[in-house]
Tab-separated table of C-alpha atoms in Angstrom:
chain	number	residue	atom	x	y	z
A	1	UNK	CA	0.000	0.000	0.000
A	2	UNK	CA	2.800	2.371	0.977
A	3	UNK	CA	4.640	1.401	-2.225
A	4	UNK	CA	1.617	2.202	-4.382
A	5	UNK	CA	1.241	5.560	-2.644
A	6	UNK	CA	4.873	6.419	-3.271
A	7	UNK	CA	4.566	5.473	-6.947
A	8	UNK	CA	1.380	7.520	-7.340
A	9	UNK	CA	2.942	10.480	-5.562
A	10	UNK	CA	6.010	10.302	-7.797
A	11	UNK	CA	3.814	10.155	-10.901
A	12	UNK	CA	1.818	13.200	-9.825
A	13	UNK	CA	5.021	15.097	-9.116
A	14	UNK	CA	6.444	14.145	-12.534
A	15	UNK	CA	3.315	15.201	-14.419
A	16	UNK	CA	3.164	18.495	-12.532
A	17	UNK	CA	6.748	19.193	-13.564
A	18	UNK	CA	5.984	18.764	-17.264
A	19	UNK	CA	5.638	21.976	-19.301
A	20	UNK	CA	2.088	22.926	-20.193
A	21	UNK	CA	1.007	21.488	-23.499
A	22	UNK	CA	-0.264	24.212	-25.803
A	23	UNK	CA	-2.933	22.830	-28.131
A	24	UNK	CA	-2.344	23.440	-31.792
A	25	UNK	CA	-4.727	25.816	-33.491
A	26	UNK	CA	-7.342	23.983	-35.514
A	27	UNK	CA	-8.115	27.097	-37.548
A	28	UNK	CA	-5.851	30.005	-38.487
A	29	UNK	CA	-7.363	33.281	-39.636
A	30	UNK	CA	-10.667	31.478	-39.979
A	31	UNK	CA	-9.437	28.555	-42.111
A	32	UNK	CA	-7.990	25.206	-41.090
A	33	UNK	CA	-6.107	25.080	-44.387
A	34	UNK	CA	-4.212	28.286	-43.561
A	35	UNK	CA	-2.522	26.787	-40.497
A	36	UNK	CA	0.030	25.086	-42.759
A	37	UNK	CA	0.363	28.077	-45.103
A	38	UNK	CA	3.420	30.301	-44.955
A	39	UNK	CA	2.793	33.910	-43.957
A	40	UNK	CA	4.704	34.884	-47.105
A	41	UNK	CA	2.273	32.864	-49.237
A	42	UNK	CA	-0.988	34.092	-47.702
A	43	UNK	CA	-3.220	36.949	-48.829
A	44	UNK	CA	-4.639	39.315	-46.203
A	45	UNK	CA	-7.300	42.003	-46.439
A	46	UNK	CA	-5.791	45.392	-45.536
A	47	UNK	CA	-7.535	48.600	-44.548
A	48	UNK	CA	-6.082	51.761	-46.090
A	49	UNK	CA	-5.813	54.656	-43.618
A	50	UNK	CA	-7.631	52.463	-41.138
A	51	UNK	CA	-7.869	55.305	-38.600
A	52	UNK	CA	-9.438	57.844	-41.031
A	53	UNK	CA	-12.965	56.901	-40.048
A	54	UNK	CA	-16.134	58.879	-40.620
A	55	UNK	CA	-19.547	58.258	-42.146
A	56	UNK	CA	-19.973	61.962	-42.827
A	57	UNK	CA	-19.756	62.509	-46.622
A	58	UNK	CA	-18.668	66.116	-46.100
A	59	UNK	CA	-15.343	64.884	-44.710
A	60	UNK	CA	-13.619	64.117	-47.987
A	61	UNK	CA	-10.341	63.165	-46.291
A	62	UNK	CA	-11.860	60.019	-44.788
A	63	UNK	CA	-10.982	56.575	-46.122
A	64	UNK	CA	-13.140	54.323	-43.949
A	65	UNK	CA	-16.765	54.516	-42.811
A	66	UNK	CA	-16.747	51.937	-39.999
A	67	UNK	CA	-14.652	51.854	-36.860
A	68	UNK	CA	-11.507	49.812	-36.321
A	69	UNK	CA	-13.222	46.919	-34.549
A	70	UNK	CA	-15.898	46.733	-37.243
A	71	UNK	CA	-13.181	46.611	-39.911
A	72	UNK	CA	-11.534	43.658	-38.185
A	73	UNK	CA	-14.907	41.963	-37.773
A	74	UNK	CA	-15.248	42.184	-41.565
A	75	UNK	CA	-12.063	40.119	-41.924
A	76	UNK	CA	-9.380	42.815	-42.051
A	77	UNK	CA	-6.172	41.387	-40.606
A	78	UNK	CA	-3.726	43.953	-41.976
A	79	UNK	CA	-3.973	47.592	-40.982
A	80	UNK	CA	-2.278	50.550	-42.642
A	81	UNK	CA	-1.912	53.908	-40.911
A	82	UNK	CA	0.036	57.167	-41.236
A	83	UNK	CA	1.610	58.805	-38.197
A	84	UNK	CA	2.289	62.430	-37.255
A	85	UNK	CA	3.405	64.153	-34.073
A	86	UNK	CA	0.893	66.463	-32.424
A	87	UNK	CA	1.488	68.292	-29.149
A	88	UNK	CA	4.379	65.984	-28.342
A	89	UNK	CA	2.421	62.747	-28.865
A	90	UNK	CA	2.158	60.389	-31.815
A	91	UNK	CA	-1.181	60.458	-33.620
A	92	UNK	CA	-2.499	58.755	-36.713
A	93	UNK	CA	-3.386	61.610	-39.063
A	94	UNK	CA	-4.221	62.011	-42.722
A	95	UNK	CA	-1.404	64.069	-44.309
A	96	UNK	CA	-1.624	66.437	-41.330
A	97	UNK	CA	-3.524	66.371	-38.061
A	98	UNK	CA	-5.313	69.578	-39.081
A	99	UNK	CA	-6.863	67.701	-41.992
A	100	UNK	CA	-7.892	64.500	-40.214
A	101	UNK	CA	-6.850	63.505	-36.709
A	102	UNK	CA	-7.470	59.825	-36.025
A	103	UNK	CA	-6.368	60.077	-32.403
A	104	UNK	CA	-3.486	58.793	-30.328
A	105	UNK	CA	-1.528	55.853	-31.693
A	106	UNK	CA	-1.471	54.183	-28.276
A	107	UNK	CA	-5.285	54.115	-28.139
A	108	UNK	CA	-5.414	52.606	-31.616
A	109	UNK	CA	-2.916	49.926	-30.567
A	110	UNK	CA	-4.933	49.118	-27.442
A	111	UNK	CA	-8.044	48.600	-29.577
A	112	UNK	CA	-6.192	46.122	-31.769
A	113	UNK	CA	-4.744	44.361	-28.719
A	114	UNK	CA	-8.225	43.865	-27.302
A	115	UNK	CA	-9.410	42.387	-30.595
A	116	UNK	CA	-6.367	40.124	-30.841
A	117	UNK	CA	-7.055	38.827	-27.348
A	118	UNK	CA	-10.537	37.780	-28.453
A	119	UNK	CA	-9.157	36.197	-31.658
A	120	UNK	CA	-6.198	34.107	-30.423
A	121	UNK	CA	-5.954	32.014	-33.600
A	122	UNK	CA	-5.419	34.913	-35.985
A	123	UNK	CA	-2.249	36.519	-37.358
A	124	UNK	CA	-2.281	40.308	-37.770
A	125	UNK	CA	-0.111	42.778	-39.682
A	126	UNK	CA	0.609	46.485	-39.228
A	127	UNK	CA	1.942	48.639	-42.046
A	128	UNK	CA	2.763	52.030	-40.583
A	129	UNK	CA	3.886	55.125	-42.437
A	130	UNK	CA	6.441	57.212	-40.559
A	131	UNK	CA	6.902	60.415	-42.600
A	132	UNK	CA	8.363	62.444	-39.745
A	133	UNK	CA	10.936	59.772	-38.845
A	134	UNK	CA	9.663	59.282	-35.307
A	135	UNK	CA	12.194	57.186	-33.394
A	136	UNK	CA	11.335	53.462	-33.285
A	137	UNK	CA	13.142	53.144	-29.949
A	138	UNK	CA	12.028	56.313	-28.184
A	139	UNK	CA	8.575	56.904	-29.683
A	140	UNK	CA	7.132	53.746	-31.207
A	141	UNK	CA	8.403	50.966	-28.913
A	142	UNK	CA	7.041	52.525	-25.698
A	143	UNK	CA	3.585	52.701	-27.288
A	144	UNK	CA	3.715	49.021	-28.254
A	145	UNK	CA	4.750	48.241	-24.672
A	146	UNK	CA	1.934	50.314	-23.192
A	147	UNK	CA	-0.608	48.582	-25.429
A	148	UNK	CA	0.721	45.118	-24.576
A	149	UNK	CA	1.588	44.316	-28.186
A	150	UNK	CA	5.390	44.128	-28.022
A	151	UNK	CA	5.285	40.597	-26.597
A	152	UNK	CA	3.127	39.451	-29.535
A	153	UNK	CA	5.368	40.900	-32.256
A	154	UNK	CA	7.269	38.510	-34.510
A	155	UNK	CA	11.046	38.870	-34.796
A	156	UNK	CA	12.527	37.109	-37.852
A	157	UNK	CA	15.590	34.910	-37.389
A	158	UNK	CA	17.429	36.980	-39.994
A	159	UNK	CA	16.848	39.975	-42.239
A	160	UNK	CA	15.673	40.336	-44.868
A	161	UNK	CA	13.333	37.354	-45.064
A	162	UNK	CA	12.444	35.910	-48.449
A	163	UNK	CA	8.719	35.425	-48.956
A	164	UNK	CA	9.345	31.665	-48.960
A	165	UNK	CA	11.179	31.757	-45.617
A	166	UNK	CA	8.382	32.982	-43.369
A	167	UNK	CA	6.863	30.547	-40.858
A	168	UNK	CA	3.370	29.183	-41.242
A	169	UNK	CA	0.414	30.898	-39.631
A	170	UNK	CA	0.066	27.888	-37.356
A	171	UNK	CA	3.659	28.196	-36.186
A	172	UNK	CA	3.244	31.889	-35.497
A	173	UNK	CA	0.060	31.318	-33.515
A	174	UNK	CA	1.664	28.427	-31.631
A	175	UNK	CA	4.642	30.590	-30.664
A	176	UNK	CA	2.459	33.510	-29.596
A	177	UNK	CA	4.321	35.777	-32.026
A	178	UNK	CA	1.407	36.521	-34.329
A	179	UNK	CA	1.775	40.226	-35.041
A	180	UNK	CA	4.006	41.381	-37.909
A	181	UNK	CA	4.951	45.059	-37.920
A	182	UNK	CA	6.276	46.833	-41.011
A	183	UNK	CA	7.339	50.478	-41.267
A	184	UNK	CA	7.990	52.289	-44.519
A	185	UNK	CA	10.916	54.475	-43.427
A	186	UNK	CA	13.318	54.852	-40.486
A	187	UNK	CA	12.852	51.439	-38.955
A	188	UNK	CA	15.872	50.361	-36.912
A	189	UNK	CA	15.897	46.637	-36.157
A	190	UNK	CA	19.115	46.985	-34.149
A	191	UNK	CA	17.106	48.984	-31.603
A	192	UNK	CA	13.596	47.557	-32.089
A	193	UNK	CA	13.890	44.142	-33.757
A	194	UNK	CA	10.180	43.680	-34.401
A	195	UNK	CA	9.606	46.886	-36.432
A	196	UNK	CA	10.660	45.641	-39.849
A	197	UNK	CA	11.641	47.658	-42.949
A	198	UNK	CA	8.688	47.391	-45.315
A	199	UNK	CA	10.376	47.704	-48.680
A	200	UNK	CA	13.038	45.115	-47.880
A	201	UNK	CA	10.180	42.610	-47.650
A	202	UNK	CA	7.218	44.046	-49.577
A	203	UNK	CA	7.251	45.848	-52.894
A	204	UNK	CA	4.477	48.188	-53.908
A	205	UNK	CA	3.022	49.260	-57.254
A	206	UNK	CA	2.125	52.952	-57.737
A	207	UNK	CA	-0.445	54.423	-55.367
A	208	UNK	CA	-3.066	57.148	-55.888
A	209	UNK	CA	-4.258	55.506	-59.091
A	210	UNK	CA	-6.907	57.277	-61.170
A	211	UNK	CA	-6.914	54.442	-63.711
A	212	UNK	CA	-9.460	51.746	-62.870
A	213	UNK	CA	-7.325	49.125	-64.656
A	214	UNK	CA	-4.586	49.641	-62.023
A	215	UNK	CA	-1.580	49.240	-64.345
A	216	UNK	CA	1.204	47.554	-62.400
A	217	UNK	CA	4.929	48.048	-62.105
A	218	UNK	CA	7.424	47.687	-59.266
A	219	UNK	CA	7.388	51.209	-57.876
A	220	UNK	CA	8.858	51.009	-54.360
A	221	UNK	CA	11.340	48.330	-53.329
A	222	UNK	CA	14.652	48.162	-51.486
A	223	UNK	CA	17.187	45.722	-50.118
A	224	UNK	CA	19.082	42.835	-51.719
A	225	UNK	CA	16.124	40.572	-52.513
A	226	UNK	CA	14.612	40.389	-55.969
A	227	UNK	CA	10.999	41.370	-56.500
A	228	UNK	CA	10.207	37.664	-56.820
A	229	UNK	CA	11.582	37.050	-53.323
A	230	UNK	CA	9.559	39.929	-51.899
A	231	UNK	CA	5.931	39.792	-50.920
A	232	UNK	CA	3.882	42.467	-52.635
A	233	UNK	CA	0.736	44.449	-51.946
A	234	UNK	CA	-1.789	46.035	-54.252
A	235	UNK	CA	-2.779	49.621	-53.511
A	236	UNK	CA	-6.296	48.965	-54.723
A	237	UNK	CA	-7.533	52.475	-53.999
A	238	UNK	CA	-9.111	54.319	-56.924
A	239	UNK	CA	-8.977	58.096	-56.712
A	240	UNK	CA	-10.590	60.863	-58.694
A	241	UNK	CA	-9.124	64.257	-59.535
A	242	UNK	CA	-10.796	67.300	-58.109
A	243	UNK	CA	-9.571	70.788	-58.940
A	244	UNK	CA	-9.640	73.525	-56.292
A	245	UNK	CA	-13.110	75.022	-56.047
A	246	UNK	CA	-12.105	78.454	-57.214
A	247	UNK	CA	-10.913	76.838	-60.469
A	248	UNK	CA	-13.398	73.984	-60.743
A	249	UNK	CA	-15.968	73.971	-63.477
A	250	UNK	CA	-18.943	71.696	-63.379
A	251	UNK	CA	-18.454	70.566	-66.948
A	252	UNK	CA	-14.965	69.236	-66.125
A	253	UNK	CA	-16.450	66.216	-64.357
A	254	UNK	CA	-20.251	66.523	-64.311
A	255	UNK	CA	-20.940	62.979	-63.101
A	256	UNK	CA	-18.714	63.432	-60.097
A	257	UNK	CA	-20.081	66.823	-59.115
A	258	UNK	CA	-23.712	65.790	-59.626
A	259	UNK	CA	-23.306	62.745	-57.383
A	260	UNK	CA	-21.456	64.644	-54.672
A	261	UNK	CA	-23.929	67.533	-54.714
A	262	UNK	CA	-26.816	65.093	-54.543
A	263	UNK	CA	-25.229	63.308	-51.598
A	264	UNK	CA	-24.353	66.283	-49.439
A	265	UNK	CA	-26.239	69.214	-50.933
A	266	UNK	CA	-24.970	72.691	-50.228
A	267	UNK	CA	-22.532	71.430	-47.616
A	268	UNK	CA	-19.950	70.815	-50.347
A	269	UNK	CA	-19.121	74.518	-50.316
A	270	UNK	CA	-18.226	74.208	-46.640
A	271	UNK	CA	-15.372	71.867	-47.563
A	272	UNK	CA	-13.700	74.458	-49.794
A	273	UNK	CA	-11.118	75.570	-47.236
A	274	UNK	CA	-10.358	72.014	-46.138
A	275	UNK	CA	-9.665	70.889	-49.665
A	276	UNK	CA	-7.636	73.951	-50.624
A	277	UNK	CA	-5.493	73.484	-47.493
A	278	UNK	CA	-4.182	70.143	-48.665
A	279	UNK	CA	-6.582	67.255	-49.001
A	280	UNK	CA	-4.388	66.008	-51.835
A	281	UNK	CA	-3.094	62.587	-50.823
A	282	UNK	CA	0.527	62.340	-51.819
A	283	UNK	CA	0.900	65.538	-53.907
A	284	UNK	CA	2.198	68.943	-52.855
A	285	UNK	CA	0.490	71.101	-55.452
A	286	UNK	CA	-3.072	72.335	-55.386
A	287	UNK	CA	-3.313	72.203	-59.168
A	288	UNK	CA	-5.153	68.941	-58.548
A	289	UNK	CA	-6.650	67.183	-55.589
A	290	UNK	CA	-7.172	63.429	-55.275
A	291	UNK	CA	-9.944	61.918	-53.191
A	292	UNK	CA	-11.416	58.398	-53.119
A	293	UNK	CA	-13.690	57.649	-56.059
A	294	UNK	CA	-16.865	56.891	-54.132
A	295	UNK	CA	-18.994	56.549	-57.255
A	296	UNK	CA	-17.190	53.478	-58.525
A	297	UNK	CA	-16.336	52.064	-55.098
A	298	UNK	CA	-18.576	48.950	-55.370
A	299	UNK	CA	-16.853	48.052	-58.644
A	300	UNK	CA	-13.362	48.854	-57.368
A	301	UNK	CA	-13.903	46.721	-54.267
A	302	UNK	CA	-15.511	43.951	-56.280
A	303	UNK	CA	-13.955	40.559	-56.941
A	304	UNK	CA	-13.183	41.026	-60.688
A	305	UNK	CA	-11.304	44.296	-60.145
A	306	UNK	CA	-9.265	42.995	-57.189
A	307	UNK	CA	-8.326	39.746	-58.931
A	308	UNK	CA	-7.341	41.601	-62.098
A	309	UNK	CA	-5.093	43.918	-60.092
A	310	UNK	CA	-3.355	41.023	-58.313
A	311	UNK	CA	-2.964	39.108	-61.584
A	312	UNK	CA	-1.503	42.181	-63.263
A	313	UNK	CA	1.248	42.384	-60.643
A	314	UNK	CA	1.892	38.633	-60.352
A	315	UNK	CA	4.449	38.462	-63.219
A	316	UNK	CA	6.748	40.764	-61.219
A	317	UNK	CA	6.560	38.393	-58.251
A	318	UNK	CA	7.094	34.978	-59.803
A	319	UNK	CA	3.412	34.411	-60.446
A	320	UNK	CA	2.426	34.691	-56.766
A	321	UNK	CA	-0.794	36.300	-55.643
A	322	UNK	CA	-0.586	39.530	-53.702
A	323	UNK	CA	0.042	39.261	-49.974
A	324	UNK	CA	-2.077	42.305	-49.134
A	325	UNK	CA	-5.210	43.731	-50.735
A	326	UNK	CA	-5.409	47.328	-49.472
A	327	UNK	CA	-8.824	48.942	-49.817
A	328	UNK	CA	-10.631	52.152	-48.989
A	329	UNK	CA	-14.028	51.649	-47.328
A	330	UNK	CA	-13.637	47.956	-46.566
A	331	UNK	CA	-17.333	47.700	-45.701
A	332	UNK	CA	-18.210	48.225	-49.379
A	333	UNK	CA	-17.831	45.515	-52.023
A	334	UNK	CA	-16.446	42.006	-51.748
A	335	UNK	CA	-12.932	42.452	-50.429
A	336	UNK	CA	-12.930	39.390	-48.174
A	337	UNK	CA	-14.419	37.190	-50.887
A	338	UNK	CA	-11.615	38.244	-53.243
A	339	UNK	CA	-9.029	37.472	-50.545
A	340	UNK	CA	-10.525	33.995	-50.054
A	341	UNK	CA	-10.252	33.350	-53.794
A	342	UNK	CA	-6.636	34.569	-53.858
A	343	UNK	CA	-5.945	32.127	-51.002
A	344	UNK	CA	-7.386	29.298	-53.088
A	345	UNK	CA	-10.866	29.106	-51.585
A	346	UNK	CA	-13.868	29.330	-53.894
């Protein structure tokens, strides 16, 4: 009897000393099949200017109509945002914080952290624009720490990583490192190893397209890897030219003006100063202003247009599908359906 007790006690002690067994995810980003898929060979839905949220049509500098949580509930797992300093703190703002202030970056990060906690089997991506060269170590990293995201961020074993070298979604989820962070400029992996240089890993075609066929070429890329060893994203955001109001003539684009006037009535005149102060996304001159083409948005965000854009860029990337489909107004169209098709699901 004493011998049996000693054996049982030893067994209990041995089992208690074993490391906890973490169950493997049965689904990854909503699909069992994606658990064995490399991150570098997976397509994600991305929200363009994910912080620039308003359902007010007068605010022409907006890019999304539903809040951050709603975007992620629609299937968005990659989030793009542009940063600017305001009153000594980092905000997400559209060109300038006077034009559109999306709030403090730390609050944005906390919202994503909360969503990630409720979706433990999903991999997420940030693509942050850093035009003012805010310090990764002194500005960005403390915000990731405050939000509780630094411990979830993936650090590659070497840099740069070929698209074929990334771990599977299942491996990333299993390790707990299921957030990938890219920054366009002034990343410093020696100081903050999880904020990765975007263009060493992802190439981009031109942005601010006003051509609905989205002609493709390798526009922004860096580092030693070929375009075929990079991932790539499609900037699937169709814009329309608007001239400053003092120069605009109705006959220049009657369809556009009729639809806008019908939608917001006389309030369009109230946006004159906002537009003439720099609503132009990516251009310095006021000889033309670019805003999202809301008229054709259902077509732009439709499956045929998205697939054609990805297919048009595929020859520059060894025939691979795009890794990121970046859209304005993700609640319009069939963005997630197109992403499923690009991932091989019909």
